[in-house]
Coordinates of C-alpha atoms and ligand atoms in Angstrom, one line a residue:
M1 CA 0.0 0.0 0.0
S2 CA 1.3 3.5 -0.8
Q3 CA 2.4 5.7 2.1
P4 CA -0.3 7.8 3.7
L5 CA -0.1 11.6 3.1
F6 CA 0.1 12.0 6.9
H7 CA 1.0 9.2 9.4
R8 CA -0.6 10.9 12.5
V9 CA -3.3 13.6 12.3
A10 CA -4.5 15.5 15.4
L11 CA -8.0 16.9 15.1
I12 CA -8.3 19.6 17.8
G13 CA -12.1 20.1 17.8
I14 CA -14.1 17.3 16.2
G15 CA -17.5 18.7 15.4
L16 CA -19.2 19.0 12.0
I17 CA -16.0 19.9 10.1
G18 CA -13.4 17.9 12.1
S19 CA -15.5 14.7 12.1
S20 CA -16.2 15.1 8.3
L21 CA -12.4 15.3 7.8
A22 CA -11.9 12.2 10.0
R23 CA -14.4 10.3 7.9
V24 CA -12.5 11.3 4.7
L25 CA -9.2 10.1 6.3
R26 CA -10.9 6.8 7.4
R27 CA -12.2 6.3 3.9
D28 CA -9.3 7.3 1.8
S29 CA -6.3 7.0 4.1
P30 CA -7.0 4.2 6.5
A31 CA -3.3 3.9 7.5
T32 CA -3.4 7.4 9.0
E33 CA -3.6 7.4 12.8
I34 CA -6.2 9.9 14.0
V35 CA -6.1 11.6 17.4
A36 CA -9.2 13.5 18.3
C37 CA -9.5 16.3 21.0
A38 CA -12.6 17.9 22.4
R39 CA -13.6 19.4 25.8
R40 CA -16.7 17.5 26.6
A41 CA -16.9 13.8 27.5
E42 CA -20.1 13.3 25.4
T43 CA -18.2 14.5 22.3
L44 CA -15.3 12.1 22.8
A45 CA -17.8 9.3 23.6
A46 CA -19.6 10.0 20.3
V47 CA -16.2 10.0 18.5
E48 CA -15.4 6.6 20.0
R49 CA -18.8 5.2 19.2
L50 CA -18.5 6.3 15.6
A51 CA -14.9 4.9 15.4
L52 CA -13.7 8.3 14.1
A53 CA -10.3 8.3 15.9
D54 CA -7.7 5.9 17.2
V55 CA -7.0 7.9 20.3
T56 CA -9.2 10.5 22.1
T57 CA -8.1 13.1 24.6
H58 CA -9.2 16.3 26.3
D59 CA -5.7 17.7 26.1
P60 CA -4.8 19.6 22.9
A61 CA -1.1 19.3 23.7
E62 CA -1.3 15.5 24.1
A63 CA -3.2 15.4 20.8
A64 CA -0.6 17.5 19.0
E65 CA 2.4 15.5 20.3
G66 CA 4.0 13.5 17.5
A67 CA 1.4 14.5 14.9
D68 CA 2.7 15.3 11.4
L69 CA -0.5 17.3 10.8
V70 CA -2.5 19.3 13.4
V71 CA -5.9 20.6 12.3
I72 CA -7.6 23.1 14.6
A73 CA -11.4 22.8 14.1
T74 CA -12.9 24.7 17.1
P75 CA -14.7 28.0 17.2
L76 CA -12.3 30.9 16.5
S77 CA -12.4 32.2 20.1
A78 CA -10.5 29.1 21.3
Y79 CA -7.6 29.4 18.9
A80 CA -5.2 31.6 20.9
E81 CA -5.4 29.5 24.0
I82 CA -5.0 26.3 22.0
G83 CA -2.0 27.7 20.2
R84 CA -0.3 28.6 23.4
H85 CA -1.0 25.2 24.8
I86 CA 0.1 23.1 21.9
A87 CA 3.2 25.1 20.8
P88 CA 5.7 23.2 22.9
A89 CA 4.3 19.8 21.8
L90 CA 4.5 20.4 18.0
K91 CA 7.1 18.3 16.4
Q92 CA 9.7 19.7 14.0
G93 CA 8.5 19.6 10.4
A94 CA 4.8 19.2 11.4
I95 CA 2.1 21.2 9.6
L96 CA -0.3 23.2 11.6
T97 CA -3.6 24.2 9.8
D98 CA -7.1 25.1 10.7
V99 CA -10.6 25.3 9.1
G100 CA -11.8 28.6 10.6
S101 CA -14.3 30.8 8.7
V102 CA -12.2 34.0 9.2
K103 CA -8.5 34.1 8.3
E104 CA -6.8 37.4 9.4
V105 CA -7.6 36.6 13.0
V106 CA -6.1 33.2 12.7
V107 CA -2.8 34.6 11.4
R108 CA -3.0 37.1 14.3
D109 CA -4.0 34.7 17.1
L110 CA -2.2 31.5 16.1
G111 CA 0.8 32.8 14.1
P112 CA 2.8 34.1 17.1
H113 CA 2.6 30.6 18.8
V114 CA 4.0 28.6 15.8
P115 CA 7.5 27.4 16.7
E116 CA 10.3 27.6 14.2
G117 CA 10.4 24.5 12.0
V118 CA 6.7 24.0 12.1
H119 CA 4.8 24.8 8.8
F120 CA 1.7 27.0 9.3
V121 CA -0.9 26.9 6.6
P122 CA -4.3 28.5 7.6
G123 CA -7.2 27.1 5.6
H124 CA -10.9 27.2 5.1
P125 CA -12.9 24.4 3.5
V126 CA -15.9 26.4 2.3
A127 CA -18.5 23.7 3.0
G128 CA -21.0 23.3 5.8
T129 CA -24.4 22.8 7.1
E130 CA -26.4 24.3 10.0
H131 CA -25.7 21.2 12.2
S132 CA -22.9 20.7 14.7
G133 CA -21.1 18.0 16.5
P134 CA -19.4 14.7 15.4
E135 CA -22.7 13.0 14.6
A136 CA -23.5 15.7 12.0
G137 CA -20.4 15.1 9.9
F138 CA -20.2 13.1 6.7
A139 CA -17.4 12.5 4.3
E140 CA -19.2 13.9 1.2
L141 CA -19.6 17.3 2.9
F142 CA -16.6 18.7 1.0
R143 CA -17.2 17.2 -2.5
D144 CA -17.0 19.8 -5.3
R145 CA -16.7 22.7 -2.9
W146 CA -13.8 25.1 -2.7
C147 CA -11.0 25.0 -0.1
I148 CA -9.1 28.3 0.4
L149 CA -5.6 28.0 1.7
I150 CA -3.6 31.0 3.0
P151 CA 0.1 30.6 2.4
L152 CA 2.1 33.0 4.5
P153 CA 5.4 34.5 3.1
E154 CA 7.4 32.1 5.3
T155 CA 5.3 29.0 4.5
A156 CA 7.2 26.2 2.6
P157 CA 5.4 25.5 -0.7
E158 CA 5.6 21.8 -0.1
A159 CA 3.5 22.2 3.1
V160 CA 0.8 24.1 1.2
A161 CA 0.9 21.4 -1.5
N162 CA 0.5 18.6 1.1
I163 CA -2.5 20.2 2.7
G164 CA -4.0 20.9 -0.7
R165 CA -3.6 17.2 -1.6
M166 CA -5.5 16.3 1.6
W167 CA -8.5 18.5 0.7
E168 CA -8.4 17.3 -2.9
M169 CA -8.7 13.8 -1.5
A170 CA -11.9 15.0 0.2
G171 CA -13.2 16.1 -3.3
M172 CA -12.4 19.8 -2.9
R173 CA -11.0 22.3 -5.4
V174 CA -8.1 24.2 -3.8
V175 CA -7.3 27.8 -4.3
T176 CA -4.9 30.1 -2.4
M177 CA -5.4 33.8 -1.5
T178 CA -4.4 36.3 1.2
A179 CA -6.2 36.3 4.5
A180 CA -7.5 39.8 3.9
H181 CA -8.9 38.9 0.5
H182 CA -10.5 35.8 1.9
D183 CA -12.2 37.8 4.7
R184 CA -13.7 40.3 2.2
V185 CA -15.0 37.6 -0.1
L186 CA -16.5 35.6 2.7
A187 CA -18.1 38.7 4.3
M188 CA -20.2 39.0 1.2
T189 CA -20.9 35.3 0.3
S190 CA -21.3 33.9 3.8
H191 CA -21.3 36.3 6.7
L192 CA -23.8 38.9 5.3
P193 CA -26.3 36.3 4.2
H194 CA -26.2 34.7 7.7
L195 CA -26.6 38.1 9.3
I196 CA -29.7 38.8 7.2
A197 CA -31.1 35.4 8.1
Y198 CA -30.5 36.0 11.8
T199 CA -32.2 39.4 11.5
I200 CA -35.3 38.1 9.6
V201 CA -35.9 35.3 12.0
G202 CA -35.2 37.6 14.9
T203 CA -37.8 40.1 13.5
A204 CA -40.4 37.3 13.2
T205 CA -39.8 36.2 16.8
N206 CA -40.6 39.8 17.9
L207 CA -44.0 39.7 16.3
E208 CA -47.2 39.5 18.3
E209 CA -48.2 35.9 19.2
S210 CA -51.0 35.5 16.6
L211 CA -48.8 36.6 13.7
K212 CA -45.9 34.5 15.0
S213 CA -47.9 31.2 14.7
E214 CA -48.9 32.1 11.2
V215 CA -45.3 32.8 10.3
I216 CA -44.5 29.2 11.3
A217 CA -47.6 27.8 9.5
F218 CA -46.9 29.6 6.2
S219 CA -43.1 29.4 6.4
A220 CA -42.8 27.4 3.2
S221 CA -43.4 30.7 1.3
G222 CA -39.8 31.9 1.9
F223 CA -39.2 32.2 5.6
R224 CA -38.3 28.6 6.0
D225 CA -35.1 28.9 4.0
F226 CA -33.9 31.7 6.3
T227 CA -34.7 29.6 9.4
R228 CA -32.3 26.9 8.2
I229 CA -29.4 29.4 7.9
A230 CA -30.4 31.1 11.2
A231 CA -30.2 27.7 12.9
S232 CA -26.4 27.7 12.5
D233 CA -24.2 27.4 15.6
P234 CA -24.5 30.5 17.8
V235 CA -21.0 30.4 19.2
M236 CA -19.3 29.9 15.8
W237 CA -21.3 32.8 14.3
R238 CA -20.7 35.1 17.2
D239 CA -17.0 34.5 16.7
I240 CA -17.2 35.1 13.0
F241 CA -18.9 38.5 13.4
L242 CA -16.5 39.6 16.2
N243 CA -13.5 38.6 14.1
N244 CA -14.4 39.9 10.7
R245 CA -15.8 43.2 11.9
E246 CA -14.5 45.6 9.3
A247 CA -15.3 43.5 6.2
V248 CA -18.8 42.7 7.5
L249 CA -19.5 46.3 8.4
D250 CA -18.4 47.3 4.9
V251 CA -20.7 45.0 3.0
L252 CA -23.5 45.7 5.4
Q253 CA -23.2 49.4 4.5
R254 CA -23.5 48.6 0.8
F255 CA -26.4 46.2 1.6
S256 CA -28.3 48.9 3.5
E257 CA -27.9 51.4 0.7
D258 CA -29.3 48.8 -1.8
L259 CA -32.1 48.0 0.5
T260 CA -33.0 51.7 0.8
A261 CA -33.0 52.0 -3.0
L262 CA -35.4 49.0 -3.2
Q263 CA -37.6 50.6 -0.5
R264 CA -37.8 53.7 -2.6
A265 CA -38.6 51.8 -5.8
I266 CA -41.5 50.0 -4.0
R267 CA -42.7 53.3 -2.5
W268 CA -42.8 55.1 -5.9
G269 CA -44.1 52.1 -7.8
E270 CA -40.9 51.7 -9.9
G271 CA -41.7 48.3 -11.3
D272 CA -39.0 48.4 -13.9
T273 CA -36.3 48.8 -11.2
L274 CA -37.7 45.8 -9.3
Q275 CA -38.0 43.6 -12.3
E276 CA -34.6 44.5 -13.6
L277 CA -33.0 43.5 -10.3
F278 CA -34.9 40.3 -10.0
T279 CA -33.9 39.3 -13.5
R280 CA -30.3 39.8 -12.7
T281 CA -30.5 37.9 -9.4
R282 CA -32.2 35.0 -11.2
A283 CA -29.3 34.8 -13.6
I284 CA -26.9 34.6 -10.6
R285 CA -28.8 31.6 -9.3
R286 CA -28.5 29.9 -12.6
S287 CA -24.7 30.5 -12.8
I288 CA -24.3 29.0 -9.3
I289 CA -26.3 25.9 -10.4
E290 CA -24.1 25.7 -13.6
A291 CA -20.9 25.9 -11.4
K292 CA -22.4 23.0 -9.3
Q293 CA -22.3 25.1 -6.1
A294 CA -26.1 25.0 -5.6
Ligands
LIG301 P1 -18.8 22.2 15.9 O1 -19.6 21.2 15.2 O2 -19.6 23.0 16.9 O3 -17.6 21.6 16.6 C1 -16.7 22.3 17.4 C2 -15.7 21.4 18.0 O4 -14.7 22.2 18.8 C3 -16.2 20.5 19.1 O5 -15.5 19.2 19.0 C4 -16.0 21.2 20.4 O6 -15.8 20.2 21.5 C5 -14.6 21.8 20.1 N1 -14.5 23.0 20.9 C6 -15.3 24.0 21.1 N2 -14.8 25.0 21.9 C7 -13.6 24.5 22.3 C8 -12.6 25.0 23.1 N3 -12.7 26.2 23.8 N4 -11.4 24.3 23.3 C9 -11.3 23.1 22.6 N5 -12.3 22.5 21.8 C10 -13.4 23.3 21.7 O7 -18.2 23.3 14.9 P2 -17.9 23.2 13.4 O8 -19.1 23.6 12.6 O9 -17.2 21.9 13.1 O10 -16.9 24.4 13.2 C11 -15.6 24.4 13.6 C12 -14.8 25.5 12.9 O11 -15.0 25.3 11.5 C13 -15.1 26.9 13.2 O12 -14.0 27.7 13.4 C14 -15.9 27.4 12.0 O13 -15.7 28.7 11.7 C15 -15.3 26.5 10.9 N6 -16.2 26.2 9.7 C16 -17.5 25.8 10.0 C17 -18.3 25.6 8.9 C18 -19.8 25.2 9.2 O14 -20.6 25.3 8.3 N7 -20.1 24.6 10.3 C19 -17.8 25.6 7.6 C20 -16.5 25.9 7.4 C21 -15.7 26.2 8.5 P3 -16.9 20.1 22.6 O15 -18.1 19.4 21.8 O16 -16.3 19.2 23.5 O17 -17.3 21.4 23.0

């Protein structure tokens, strides 16, 4: 059998994303030893029940020890503490990566803890669902989605290539960009839509009781799709908005201006304006379907 890409992989955080990666490794790289780390006993019990790891531990440093790849897959607010904790345990030549949804903060919080001789390649597999935890993961989650890697000036190209190969094994298309660019793109494509969904569902919950029950009854008319997005993990999304503040505020400003323009078009009966916009947005949907990202 050919050599596995990585002999020992430490997954620090094994929820939706970490457990999906574990399933990919189990499927495509069975010789890879997987060490899983989480805080709660229930999480590690689920990992054991699902046979997603060879070793489980509550201690991130113990997980990182001897690993040739360490993947941080926790909410962003845990990164700095984890980085401080695992730094002395990282072996020379190991690769440290992550899956966090914002990237400048990762370079800021984790970067300073990375010891000399360890390759640091922040990453973001742009794939997910509104579910959390190891039971929610599945190997096909990543198929045909994009994975964004953030090579730093000092990162060895070989380390970036190795991480890229792992995500390709998961079925992803891999692209590299700077952390700042990543955060601007994702503010538009992911963070703003989630904020809008949280707002709409929040507004509905503030309605008077009689209207609220009708919103639920008639949710199939549009509201339902927003509730799916707004069911995403509260801690993860709190961390995303706190850590991508500038880029989110920037796209939010543009969004409010466009919303005001639409408000005006409705007020003044400007049907052409509305129809022209809805025609353009329908075309966007079609191109997303053609790009197999629907
Ligand atoms: P998740 O299902 O909630 O899993 C989070 C994991 O991190 C759990 O194993 C949890 O362990 C552990 N954890 C939480 N806080 C921790 C702490 N302070 N110290 C150590 N471990 C901790 O989350 P997820 O959806 O996989 O997201 C993980 C990361 O992937 C986030 O940074 C997110 O931005 C990114 N991401 C998410 C998606 C998505 O759609 N969900 C997509 C792409 C990227 P316990 O169960 O023991 O608390």
